[in-house]
PDB file of C-alpha atoms in Angstrom:
ATOM      1  CA  MET A   1     -30.694  -7.184   4.198  1.00 45.00           C
ATOM      2  CA  ILE A   2     -31.664  -3.553   3.753  1.00 58.00           C
ATOM      3  CA  GLN A   3     -34.943  -2.652   2.117  1.00 63.00           C
ATOM      4  CA  SER A   4     -34.720  -2.852  -1.676  1.00 78.00           C
ATOM      5  CA  LEU A   5     -35.110   0.260  -3.786  1.00 83.00           C
ATOM      6  CA  PRO A   6     -38.165   0.788  -6.003  1.00 88.00           C
ATOM      7  CA  THR A   7     -37.450  -0.463  -9.520  1.00 91.00           C
ATOM      8  CA  ASN A   8     -38.615   2.891 -10.928  1.00 94.00           C
ATOM      9  CA  ARG A   9     -36.231   5.065  -8.877  1.00 96.00           C
ATOM     10  CA  GLY A  10     -33.808   7.368 -10.687  1.00 97.00           C
ATOM     11  CA  ARG A  11     -30.994   9.676  -9.612  1.00 98.00           C
ATOM     12  CA  LEU A  12     -29.898  12.932 -11.197  1.00 98.00           C
ATOM     13  CA  LEU A  13     -26.669  14.801 -10.437  1.00 98.00           C
ATOM     14  CA  VAL A  14     -26.180  18.318 -11.795  1.00 98.00           C
ATOM     15  CA  ALA A  15     -23.332  20.846 -11.686  1.00 98.00           C
ATOM     16  CA  CYS A  16     -23.370  24.220 -13.446  1.00 97.00           C
ATOM     17  CA  LEU A  17     -22.927  27.949 -12.995  1.00 96.00           C
ATOM     18  CA  ASP A  18     -25.560  29.240 -10.585  1.00 96.00           C
ATOM     19  CA  GLN A  19     -28.371  31.090 -12.341  1.00 94.00           C
ATOM     20  CA  PRO A  20     -32.103  31.674 -11.891  1.00 94.00           C
ATOM     21  CA  GLY A  21     -34.535  28.977 -12.943  1.00 95.00           C
ATOM     22  CA  ILE A  22     -32.452  25.817 -12.520  1.00 97.00           C
ATOM     23  CA  VAL A  23     -34.550  24.156  -9.817  1.00 97.00           C
ATOM     24  CA  ALA A  24     -37.841  25.237 -11.372  1.00 97.00           C
ATOM     25  CA  SER A  25     -36.833  23.948 -14.808  1.00 97.00           C
ATOM     26  CA  ILE A  26     -35.704  20.555 -13.524  1.00 98.00           C
ATOM     27  CA  SER A  27     -38.807  20.144 -11.365  1.00 98.00           C
ATOM     28  CA  SER A  28     -41.090  21.139 -14.233  1.00 97.00           C
ATOM     29  CA  PHE A  29     -39.297  18.775 -16.603  1.00 97.00           C
ATOM     30  CA  LEU A  30     -39.670  15.788 -14.277  1.00 97.00           C
ATOM     31  CA  GLN A  31     -43.326  16.620 -13.618  1.00 96.00           C
ATOM     32  CA  LYS A  32     -44.002  16.637 -17.354  1.00 95.00           C
ATOM     33  CA  GLN A  33     -42.387  13.188 -17.604  1.00 94.00           C
ATOM     34  CA  GLY A  34     -44.796  11.870 -14.982  1.00 93.00           C
ATOM     35  CA  ALA A  35     -41.961  11.626 -12.448  1.00 95.00           C
ATOM     36  CA  ASN A  36     -42.197  12.496  -8.759  1.00 96.00           C
ATOM     37  CA  ILE A  37     -39.242  13.942  -6.815  1.00 98.00           C
ATOM     38  CA  VAL A  38     -38.741  11.965  -3.593  1.00 97.00           C
ATOM     39  CA  GLN A  39     -35.498  13.601  -2.429  1.00 97.00           C
ATOM     40  CA  SER A  40     -33.684  16.782  -3.384  1.00 98.00           C
ATOM     41  CA  ASP A  41     -30.408  18.335  -2.171  1.00 98.00           C
ATOM     42  CA  GLN A  42     -28.654  21.386  -3.509  1.00 97.00           C
ATOM     43  CA  TYR A  43     -25.675  23.617  -2.772  1.00 97.00           C
ATOM     44  CA  THR A  44     -24.236  26.789  -4.253  1.00 96.00           C
ATOM     45  CA  THR A  45     -20.758  28.187  -3.691  1.00 94.00           C
ATOM     46  CA  ASP A  46     -22.142  31.691  -4.317  1.00 92.00           C
ATOM     47  CA  PRO A  47     -25.652  32.711  -5.517  1.00 87.00           C
ATOM     48  CA  GLU A  48     -24.034  35.501  -7.543  1.00 88.00           C
ATOM     49  CA  GLY A  49     -22.078  33.682 -10.227  1.00 86.00           C
ATOM     50  CA  GLY A  50     -20.913  30.708  -8.168  1.00 95.00           C
ATOM     51  CA  MET A  51     -21.226  27.006  -8.916  1.00 97.00           C
ATOM     52  CA  PHE A  52     -24.507  25.184  -8.307  1.00 97.00           C
ATOM     53  CA  PHE A  53     -24.741  21.493  -7.420  1.00 98.00           C
ATOM     54  CA  MET A  54     -27.847  19.341  -7.110  1.00 98.00           C
ATOM     55  CA  ARG A  55     -28.805  15.727  -6.450  1.00 98.00           C
ATOM     56  CA  ILE A  56     -32.335  14.497  -7.016  1.00 98.00           C
ATOM     57  CA  GLU A  57     -33.980  11.125  -6.553  1.00 98.00           C
ATOM     58  CA  PHE A  58     -37.204  10.630  -8.454  1.00 97.00           C
ATOM     59  CA  ASP A  59     -39.727   7.910  -9.242  1.00 96.00           C
ATOM     60  CA  TRP A  60     -41.218   7.640 -12.678  1.00 94.00           C
ATOM     61  CA  SER A  61     -44.557   6.030 -13.459  1.00 87.00           C
ATOM     62  CA  SER A  62     -44.469   2.331 -12.667  1.00 74.00           C
ATOM     63  CA  LYS A  63     -46.951   1.658 -15.465  1.00 75.00           C
ATOM     64  CA  ASN A  64     -44.190   1.726 -18.048  1.00 73.00           C
ATOM     65  CA  ASP A  65     -40.409   1.796 -18.013  1.00 77.00           C
ATOM     66  CA  HIS A  66     -39.396   4.943 -19.867  1.00 90.00           C
ATOM     67  CA  PHE A  67     -36.243   5.878 -17.946  1.00 94.00           C
ATOM     68  CA  ASP A  68     -34.169   5.948 -21.135  1.00 94.00           C
ATOM     69  CA  GLN A  69     -36.661   8.346 -22.696  1.00 94.00           C
ATOM     70  CA  ILE A  70     -36.484  10.640 -19.663  1.00 96.00           C
ATOM     71  CA  LYS A  71     -32.701  10.619 -19.874  1.00 96.00           C
ATOM     72  CA  GLU A  72     -32.743  11.342 -23.595  1.00 96.00           C
ATOM     73  CA  ARG A  73     -35.245  14.193 -23.239  1.00 96.00           C
ATOM     74  CA  PHE A  74     -33.214  15.774 -20.429  1.00 97.00           C
ATOM     75  CA  VAL A  75     -30.440  16.558 -22.919  1.00 97.00           C
ATOM     76  CA  GLU A  76     -32.364  19.616 -24.148  1.00 96.00           C
ATOM     77  CA  ILE A  77     -32.665  21.279 -20.728  1.00 96.00           C
ATOM     78  CA  ALA A  78     -29.096  20.286 -19.879  1.00 97.00           C
ATOM     79  CA  SER A  79     -27.879  22.021 -23.016  1.00 97.00           C
ATOM     80  CA  GLU A  80     -29.882  25.157 -22.220  1.00 95.00           C
ATOM     81  CA  PHE A  81     -28.291  25.576 -18.772  1.00 95.00           C
ATOM     82  CA  LYS A  82     -24.937  24.015 -19.740  1.00 97.00           C
ATOM     83  CA  PHE A  83     -25.250  21.279 -17.120  1.00 97.00           C
ATOM     84  CA  ASP A  84     -22.514  18.832 -16.293  1.00 97.00           C
ATOM     85  CA  TRP A  85     -24.891  16.030 -15.392  1.00 98.00           C
ATOM     86  CA  ARG A  86     -25.437  12.331 -14.880  1.00 97.00           C
ATOM     87  CA  MET A  87     -28.643  10.330 -14.593  1.00 98.00           C
ATOM     88  CA  GLU A  88     -28.687   6.771 -13.229  1.00 96.00           C
ATOM     89  CA  ARG A  89     -31.148   4.046 -12.384  1.00 96.00           C
ATOM     90  CA  ALA A  90     -30.920   3.681  -8.622  1.00 96.00           C
ATOM     91  CA  THR A  91     -31.325  -0.081  -8.888  1.00 94.00           C
ATOM     92  CA  ARG A  92     -28.390  -0.565 -11.260  1.00 95.00           C
ATOM     93  CA  LYS A  93     -25.693  -2.437  -9.396  1.00 95.00           C
ATOM     94  CA  LYS A  94     -22.310  -0.896 -10.019  1.00 97.00           C
ATOM     95  CA  LYS A  95     -19.391  -3.287 -10.397  1.00 98.00           C
ATOM     96  CA  MET A  96     -16.652  -2.699  -7.849  1.00 98.00           C
ATOM     97  CA  VAL A  97     -13.200  -4.287  -8.133  1.00 98.00           C
ATOM     98  CA  ILE A  98     -11.221  -4.327  -4.877  1.00 98.00           C
ATOM     99  CA  PHE A  99      -7.422  -4.164  -4.658  1.00 98.00           C
ATOM    100  CA  VAL A 100      -5.727  -5.311  -1.462  1.00 98.00           C
ATOM    101  CA  SER A 101      -2.274  -6.246  -0.199  1.00 97.00           C
ATOM    102  CA  LYS A 102      -1.613  -8.065   3.100  1.00 95.00           C
ATOM    103  CA  GLU A 103      -3.744  -6.138   5.603  1.00 94.00           C
ATOM    104  CA  ASN A 104      -7.378  -7.186   5.383  1.00 96.00           C
ATOM    105  CA  HIS A 105      -9.364  -4.930   7.754  1.00 96.00           C
ATOM    106  CA  CYS A 106     -10.694  -2.600   5.043  1.00 97.00           C
ATOM    107  CA  LEU A 107     -11.311  -5.493   2.659  1.00 98.00           C
ATOM    108  CA  LEU A 108     -13.315  -7.460   5.245  1.00 97.00           C
ATOM    109  CA  GLU A 109     -15.408  -4.405   6.155  1.00 97.00           C
ATOM    110  CA  LEU A 110     -16.443  -4.027   2.513  1.00 98.00           C
ATOM    111  CA  LEU A 111     -17.095  -7.751   2.062  1.00 98.00           C
ATOM    112  CA  TRP A 112     -19.182  -7.920   5.231  1.00 97.00           C
ATOM    113  CA  LYS A 113     -21.294  -4.933   4.187  1.00 97.00           C
ATOM    114  CA  TRP A 114     -21.710  -6.422   0.713  1.00 97.00           C
ATOM    115  CA  LYS A 115     -22.765  -9.768   2.180  1.00 96.00           C
ATOM    116  CA  ALA A 116     -25.227  -8.007   4.524  1.00 95.00           C
ATOM    117  CA  GLY A 117     -26.792  -6.140   1.599  1.00 93.00           C
ATOM    118  CA  GLU A 118     -25.550  -2.750   2.768  1.00 94.00           C
ATOM    119  CA  LEU A 119     -23.464  -2.227  -0.366  1.00 95.00           C
ATOM    120  CA  HIS A 120     -25.664  -2.433  -3.455  1.00 94.00           C
ATOM    121  CA  VAL A 121     -22.830  -3.493  -5.746  1.00 97.00           C
ATOM    122  CA  ASP A 122     -21.448  -6.487  -7.572  1.00 98.00           C
ATOM    123  CA  ILE A 123     -17.858  -7.523  -6.793  1.00 98.00           C
ATOM    124  CA  PRO A 124     -16.617  -9.435  -9.842  1.00 98.00           C
ATOM    125  CA  LEU A 125     -13.157 -10.028  -8.361  1.00 97.00           C
ATOM    126  CA  VAL A 126     -10.528  -9.010  -5.829  1.00 98.00           C
ATOM    127  CA  ILE A 127      -6.984  -8.348  -7.049  1.00 98.00           C
ATOM    128  CA  SER A 128      -3.925  -8.537  -4.820  1.00 98.00           C
ATOM    129  CA  ASN A 129      -0.155  -8.344  -5.114  1.00 97.00           C
ATOM    130  CA  HIS A 130       0.046 -10.966  -2.344  1.00 97.00           C
ATOM    131  CA  PRO A 131      -1.743 -14.347  -2.017  1.00 97.00           C
ATOM    132  CA  ASP A 132      -2.599 -13.886   1.691  1.00 96.00           C
ATOM    133  CA  GLN A 133      -6.323 -13.049   1.309  1.00 97.00           C
ATOM    134  CA  LYS A 134      -7.183 -15.731  -1.241  1.00 98.00           C
ATOM    135  CA  GLU A 135      -8.985 -18.124   1.132  1.00 97.00           C
ATOM    136  CA  GLU A 136     -10.877 -15.314   2.874  1.00 96.00           C
ATOM    137  CA  VAL A 137     -12.123 -13.764  -0.374  1.00 98.00           C
ATOM    138  CA  GLU A 138     -13.072 -17.054  -2.018  1.00 98.00           C
ATOM    139  CA  GLY A 139     -15.008 -17.917   1.126  1.00 97.00           C
ATOM    140  CA  TYR A 140     -17.411 -15.145   0.074  1.00 97.00           C
ATOM    141  CA  GLY A 141     -17.754 -16.739  -3.358  1.00 98.00           C
ATOM    142  CA  ILE A 142     -15.736 -13.978  -5.027  1.00 98.00           C
ATOM    143  CA  PRO A 143     -12.862 -14.747  -7.447  1.00 98.00           C
ATOM    144  CA  PHE A 144      -9.415 -13.818  -6.149  1.00 98.00           C
ATOM    145  CA  VAL A 145      -6.625 -12.925  -8.584  1.00 98.00           C
ATOM    146  CA  HIS A 146      -3.014 -12.789  -7.445  1.00 98.00           C
ATOM    147  CA  ILE A 147      -0.930 -10.418  -9.570  1.00 98.00           C
ATOM    148  CA  PRO A 148       2.539 -10.086  -8.012  1.00 97.00           C
ATOM    149  CA  VAL A 149       4.320  -6.787  -8.602  1.00 95.00           C
ATOM    150  CA  GLU A 150       7.928  -7.800  -9.198  1.00 92.00           C
ATOM    151  CA  LYS A 151      10.787  -5.359  -9.434  1.00 90.00           C
ATOM    152  CA  GLY A 152      11.137  -4.068 -12.973  1.00 90.00           C
ATOM    153  CA  ARG A 153       7.825  -5.643 -14.041  1.00 94.00           C
ATOM    154  CA  LYS A 154       5.288  -3.244 -12.527  1.00 94.00           C
ATOM    155  CA  GLN A 155       4.037  -2.102 -15.925  1.00 95.00           C
ATOM    156  CA  GLU A 156       3.295  -5.694 -16.875  1.00 96.00           C
ATOM    157  CA  ALA A 157       1.415  -6.309 -13.620  1.00 97.00           C
ATOM    158  CA  GLU A 158      -0.647  -3.143 -14.057  1.00 97.00           C
ATOM    159  CA  LYS A 159      -1.576  -4.113 -17.607  1.00 97.00           C
ATOM    160  CA  LYS A 160      -2.924  -7.458 -16.357  1.00 98.00           C
ATOM    161  CA  ALA A 161      -4.998  -5.642 -13.742  1.00 98.00           C
ATOM    162  CA  ILE A 162      -6.279  -3.058 -16.241  1.00 98.00           C
ATOM    163  CA  ASP A 163      -7.289  -5.803 -18.670  1.00 98.00           C
ATOM    164  CA  LEU A 164      -9.196  -7.639 -15.923  1.00 98.00           C
ATOM    165  CA  ILE A 165     -11.016  -4.485 -14.811  1.00 98.00           C
ATOM    166  CA  LYS A 166     -12.083  -3.766 -18.382  1.00 98.00           C
ATOM    167  CA  GLU A 167     -12.977  -7.409 -19.048  1.00 98.00           C
ATOM    168  CA  HIS A 168     -15.416  -7.308 -16.126  1.00 98.00           C
ATOM    169  CA  ASP A 169     -16.714  -3.875 -17.171  1.00 98.00           C
ATOM    170  CA  ALA A 170     -16.116  -2.519 -13.657  1.00 98.00           C
ATOM    171  CA  ASP A 171     -17.587   0.860 -12.746  1.00 98.00           C
ATOM    172  CA  PHE A 172     -14.995   1.720 -10.112  1.00 98.00           C
ATOM    173  CA  VAL A 173     -11.991   0.441  -8.191  1.00 98.00           C
ATOM    174  CA  VAL A 174     -11.379   0.498  -4.437  1.00 98.00           C
ATOM    175  CA  LEU A 175      -7.879   0.346  -2.987  1.00 98.00           C
ATOM    176  CA  ALA A 176      -8.516  -1.348   0.359  1.00 97.00           C
ATOM    177  CA  ARG A 177      -4.986  -0.855   1.704  1.00 95.00           C
ATOM    178  CA  TYR A 178      -3.314  -1.766  -1.587  1.00 96.00           C
ATOM    179  CA  MET A 179       0.293  -0.904  -0.829  1.00 93.00           C
ATOM    180  CA  GLN A 180       1.428  -0.017  -4.321  1.00 94.00           C
ATOM    181  CA  ILE A 181       1.591   3.412  -5.947  1.00 93.00           C
ATOM    182  CA  LEU A 182      -0.397   3.327  -9.177  1.00 96.00           C
ATOM    183  CA  SER A 183       1.274   4.717 -12.267  1.00 95.00           C
ATOM    184  CA  PRO A 184      -0.177   7.717 -14.135  1.00 95.00           C
ATOM    185  CA  THR A 185      -1.045   5.312 -16.960  1.00 95.00           C
ATOM    186  CA  PHE A 186      -3.226   3.238 -14.645  1.00 97.00           C
ATOM    187  CA  VAL A 187      -4.898   6.286 -13.084  1.00 97.00           C
ATOM    188  CA  GLN A 188      -5.662   7.797 -16.494  1.00 96.00           C
ATOM    189  CA  GLU A 189      -7.436   4.598 -17.539  1.00 97.00           C
ATOM    190  CA  PHE A 190     -10.028   5.109 -14.764  1.00 97.00           C
ATOM    191  CA  PRO A 191     -10.342   8.841 -14.014  1.00 95.00           C
ATOM    192  CA  LYS A 192     -12.489   9.689 -10.988  1.00 95.00           C
ATOM    193  CA  LYS A 193     -13.165   5.974 -10.550  1.00 97.00           C
ATOM    194  CA  ILE A 194     -10.447   4.892  -8.102  1.00 98.00           C
ATOM    195  CA  ILE A 195     -11.039   5.308  -4.364  1.00 98.00           C
ATOM    196  CA  ASN A 196      -8.159   4.991  -1.899  1.00 97.00           C
ATOM    197  CA  ILE A 197      -7.973   4.933   1.888  1.00 95.00           C
ATOM    198  CA  HIS A 198      -5.004   6.764   3.349  1.00 88.00           C
ATOM    199  CA  HIS A 199      -4.067   5.892   6.904  1.00 78.00           C
ATOM    200  CA  SER A 200      -3.747   9.429   8.180  1.00 69.00           C
ATOM    201  CA  PHE A 201      -5.759  12.630   8.369  1.00 59.00           C
ATOM    202  CA  LEU A 202      -4.595  14.319   5.168  1.00 49.00           C
ATOM    203  CA  PRO A 203      -2.814  16.573   4.452  1.00 53.00           C
ATOM    204  CA  ALA A 204      -0.801  15.580   7.551  1.00 64.00           C
ATOM    205  CA  PHE A 205       1.654  12.661   7.462  1.00 62.00           C
ATOM    206  CA  ILE A 206       1.600  11.994   3.722  1.00 63.00           C
ATOM    207  CA  GLY A 207       3.431   8.880   2.508  1.00 61.00           C
ATOM    208  CA  ALA A 208       4.607   5.779   4.344  1.00 64.00           C
ATOM    209  CA  ASN A 209       4.585   5.026   8.096  1.00 69.00           C
ATOM    210  CA  PRO A 210       2.131   7.755   9.156  1.00 68.00           C
ATOM    211  CA  TYR A 211       1.513   6.179  12.567  1.00 66.00           C
ATOM    212  CA  ALA A 212       5.216   6.228  13.379  1.00 71.00           C
ATOM    213  CA  LYS A 213       5.321   9.890  12.348  1.00 73.00           C
ATOM    214  CA  ALA A 214       2.191  10.595  14.393  1.00 68.00           C
ATOM    215  CA  PHE A 215       3.735   8.888  17.435  1.00 69.00           C
ATOM    216  CA  GLU A 216       6.880  10.994  17.107  1.00 76.00           C
ATOM    217  CA  ARG A 217       4.773  14.152  17.064  1.00 75.00           C
ATOM    218  CA  GLY A 218       2.700  13.078  20.070  1.00 78.00           C
ATOM    219  CA  VAL A 219      -0.618  13.583  18.287  1.00 76.00           C
ATOM    220  CA  LYS A 220      -3.900  13.686  20.206  1.00 81.00           C
ATOM    221  CA  LEU A 221      -6.031  12.739  17.218  1.00 80.00           C
ATOM    222  CA  ILE A 222      -5.503  10.115  14.555  1.00 82.00           C
ATOM    223  CA  GLY A 223      -7.534   9.871  11.408  1.00 85.00           C
ATOM    224  CA  ALA A 224      -8.080   8.347   7.995  1.00 91.00           C
ATOM    225  CA  THR A 225      -8.903   9.871   4.632  1.00 93.00           C
ATOM    226  CA  ALA A 226     -10.800   8.289   1.739  1.00 96.00           C
ATOM    227  CA  HIS A 227     -10.134  10.071  -1.534  1.00 96.00           C
ATOM    228  CA  TYR A 228     -10.159   9.708  -5.294  1.00 97.00           C
ATOM    229  CA  VAL A 229      -6.801   8.809  -6.791  1.00 97.00           C
ATOM    230  CA  THR A 230      -4.969  11.265  -9.030  1.00 95.00           C
ATOM    231  CA  ASP A 231      -1.410  11.446 -10.335  1.00 90.00           C
ATOM    232  CA  ASP A 232      -0.477  13.480  -7.244  1.00 84.00           C
ATOM    233  CA  LEU A 233       0.181  11.048  -4.389  1.00 77.00           C
ATOM    234  CA  ASP A 234      -2.498  11.261  -1.669  1.00 78.00           C
ATOM    235  CA  GLU A 235      -3.744  14.614  -2.975  1.00 86.00           C
ATOM    236  CA  GLY A 236      -6.890  13.618  -4.882  1.00 93.00           C
ATOM    237  CA  PRO A 237     -10.379  14.950  -4.060  1.00 95.00           C
ATOM    238  CA  ILE A 238     -11.338  13.946  -0.503  1.00 95.00           C
ATOM    239  CA  ILE A 239     -14.619  12.044  -0.075  1.00 97.00           C
ATOM    240  CA  GLU A 240     -14.614  11.290   3.654  1.00 96.00           C
ATOM    241  CA  GLN A 241     -12.434  11.677   6.736  1.00 93.00           C
ATOM    242  CA  ASP A 242     -12.805  10.390  10.263  1.00 93.00           C
ATOM    243  CA  ILE A 243     -10.839  10.754  13.482  1.00 90.00           C
ATOM    244  CA  MET A 244     -10.303   9.102  16.862  1.00 88.00           C
ATOM    245  CA  ARG A 245      -8.983  10.748  20.031  1.00 88.00           C
ATOM    246  CA  VAL A 246      -5.785   9.256  21.495  1.00 86.00           C
ATOM    247  CA  ASN A 247      -3.317  10.293  24.192  1.00 86.00           C
ATOM    248  CA  HIS A 248       0.291   9.994  25.297  1.00 85.00           C
ATOM    249  CA  ARG A 249      -0.236   6.429  26.549  1.00 87.00           C
ATOM    250  CA  TYR A 250      -0.696   5.054  23.019  1.00 84.00           C
ATOM    251  CA  SER A 251       2.361   3.347  21.580  1.00 85.00           C
ATOM    252  CA  SER A 252       3.041   3.424  17.850  1.00 80.00           C
ATOM    253  CA  ALA A 253       1.605  -0.105  17.569  1.00 84.00           C
ATOM    254  CA  GLU A 254      -1.532   0.874  19.510  1.00 85.00           C
ATOM    255  CA  LEU A 255      -2.025   3.911  17.283  1.00 81.00           C
ATOM    256  CA  LYS A 256      -1.919   1.600  14.283  1.00 82.00           C
ATOM    257  CA  VAL A 257      -4.543  -0.743  15.743  1.00 86.00           C
ATOM    258  CA  ALA A 258      -6.840   2.148  16.611  1.00 86.00           C
ATOM    259  CA  GLY A 259      -6.244   3.648  13.196  1.00 86.00           C
ATOM    260  CA  ARG A 260      -7.412   0.515  11.436  1.00 91.00           C
ATOM    261  CA  ASN A 261     -10.878   0.967  12.901  1.00 92.00           C
ATOM    262  CA  VAL A 262     -11.009   4.538  11.599  1.00 93.00           C
ATOM    263  CA  GLU A 263      -9.732   3.479   8.181  1.00 94.00           C
ATOM    264  CA  ARG A 264     -12.364   0.834   7.546  1.00 94.00           C
ATOM    265  CA  ILE A 265     -15.217   3.096   8.661  1.00 95.00           C
ATOM    266  CA  ALA A 266     -14.067   6.030   6.522  1.00 96.00           C
ATOM    267  CA  LEU A 267     -13.517   3.863   3.450  1.00 97.00           C
ATOM    268  CA  ALA A 268     -16.861   2.084   3.780  1.00 97.00           C
ATOM    269  CA  ARG A 269     -18.680   5.426   4.009  1.00 97.00           C
ATOM    270  CA  ALA A 270     -16.860   6.779   0.957  1.00 98.00           C
ATOM    271  CA  VAL A 271     -17.628   3.678  -1.102  1.00 98.00           C
ATOM    272  CA  ASN A 272     -21.259   3.813  -0.028  1.00 97.00           C
ATOM    273  CA  TRP A 273     -21.612   7.474  -1.018  1.00 98.00           C
ATOM    274  CA  HIS A 274     -19.905   6.858  -4.352  1.00 98.00           C
ATOM    275  CA  HIS A 275     -22.077   3.942  -5.390  1.00 97.00           C
ATOM    276  CA  GLU A 276     -25.232   5.788  -4.289  1.00 97.00           C
ATOM    277  CA  ASP A 277     -24.294   8.697  -6.602  1.00 98.00           C
ATOM    278  CA  ARG A 278     -23.910  11.149  -3.721  1.00 98.00           C
ATOM    279  CA  VAL A 279     -20.563  12.610  -4.792  1.00 98.00           C
ATOM    280  CA  ILE A 280     -19.881  15.367  -7.305  1.00 98.00           C
ATOM    281  CA  ILE A 281     -16.242  16.177  -8.045  1.00 97.00           C
ATOM    282  CA  HIS A 282     -15.460  19.856  -8.592  1.00 95.00           C
ATOM    283  CA  GLY A 283     -11.816  20.576  -9.254  1.00 93.00           C
ATOM    284  CA  ASN A 284      -9.859  18.957  -6.454  1.00 93.00           C
ATOM    285  CA  LYS A 285     -12.810  19.017  -4.057  1.00 95.00           C
ATOM    286  CA  THR A 286     -15.994  17.032  -3.657  1.00 97.00           C
ATOM    287  CA  ILE A 287     -19.569  17.934  -2.858  1.00 97.00           C
ATOM    288  CA  VAL A 288     -21.038  15.006  -0.904  1.00 98.00           C
ATOM    289  CA  PHE A 289     -24.808  14.851  -0.432  1.00 98.00           C
ATOM    290  CA  SER A 290     -24.656  12.410   2.468  1.00 92.00           C
TER     291      SER A 290
END
């Protein structure tokens, strides 16, 4: 198990137009609340009229729990600078629902990290369009729900899944090699809350059978891309990418095996950064304070 976080640890994410006084105002505000900044990261696209992004971790006085008051009082400074912002308790466990189909390498990576205490989340259930992973998932003590996606009944299947996600009050969804294209209706229900792993180094080899396409092109690198899901297939904001060097000796099947290792690593990193509030989405890009 990893070391537990202090119960009085908070996180603040800020995005706004760059302008003088942002850092000083936030620091002064937290100091007045009796809070101490323990980590701070910032980035600007351009000091002269660009966008400014910031992530802060802070501890408030352990003598009393006034996090909600700090959050409420921050509204005034946020309004002054026109912040797009979010403040979270670091110890709050986000609820993550996992979707999977037949391949289990990404699923098992997430479950292992969760079991080892490396993912500070709750997993209320795993949803699949195939029954194959039922025994494996339930072995971790996690409910497994089989929702088959039959021809002509996809809308019905998605509604069942949406209802379950809402029933469990999930914070985000992870597609751990879920081999179904989600409808715009589904995506719009959970904007910026669905993470997918694509088995290629986007934007190359979009769509199905990327390893076969990569083999035909004789690639020297294979990769995987973890991204947020939007209505545009495989074109959502990218959170993480990873690669592995290969050569002409790799068959299409060997590329696929090697690619699985890259996929699970990239997805696990992306999920970790998301649940630790390290990602700010700006347009179709992300700022990741890793």
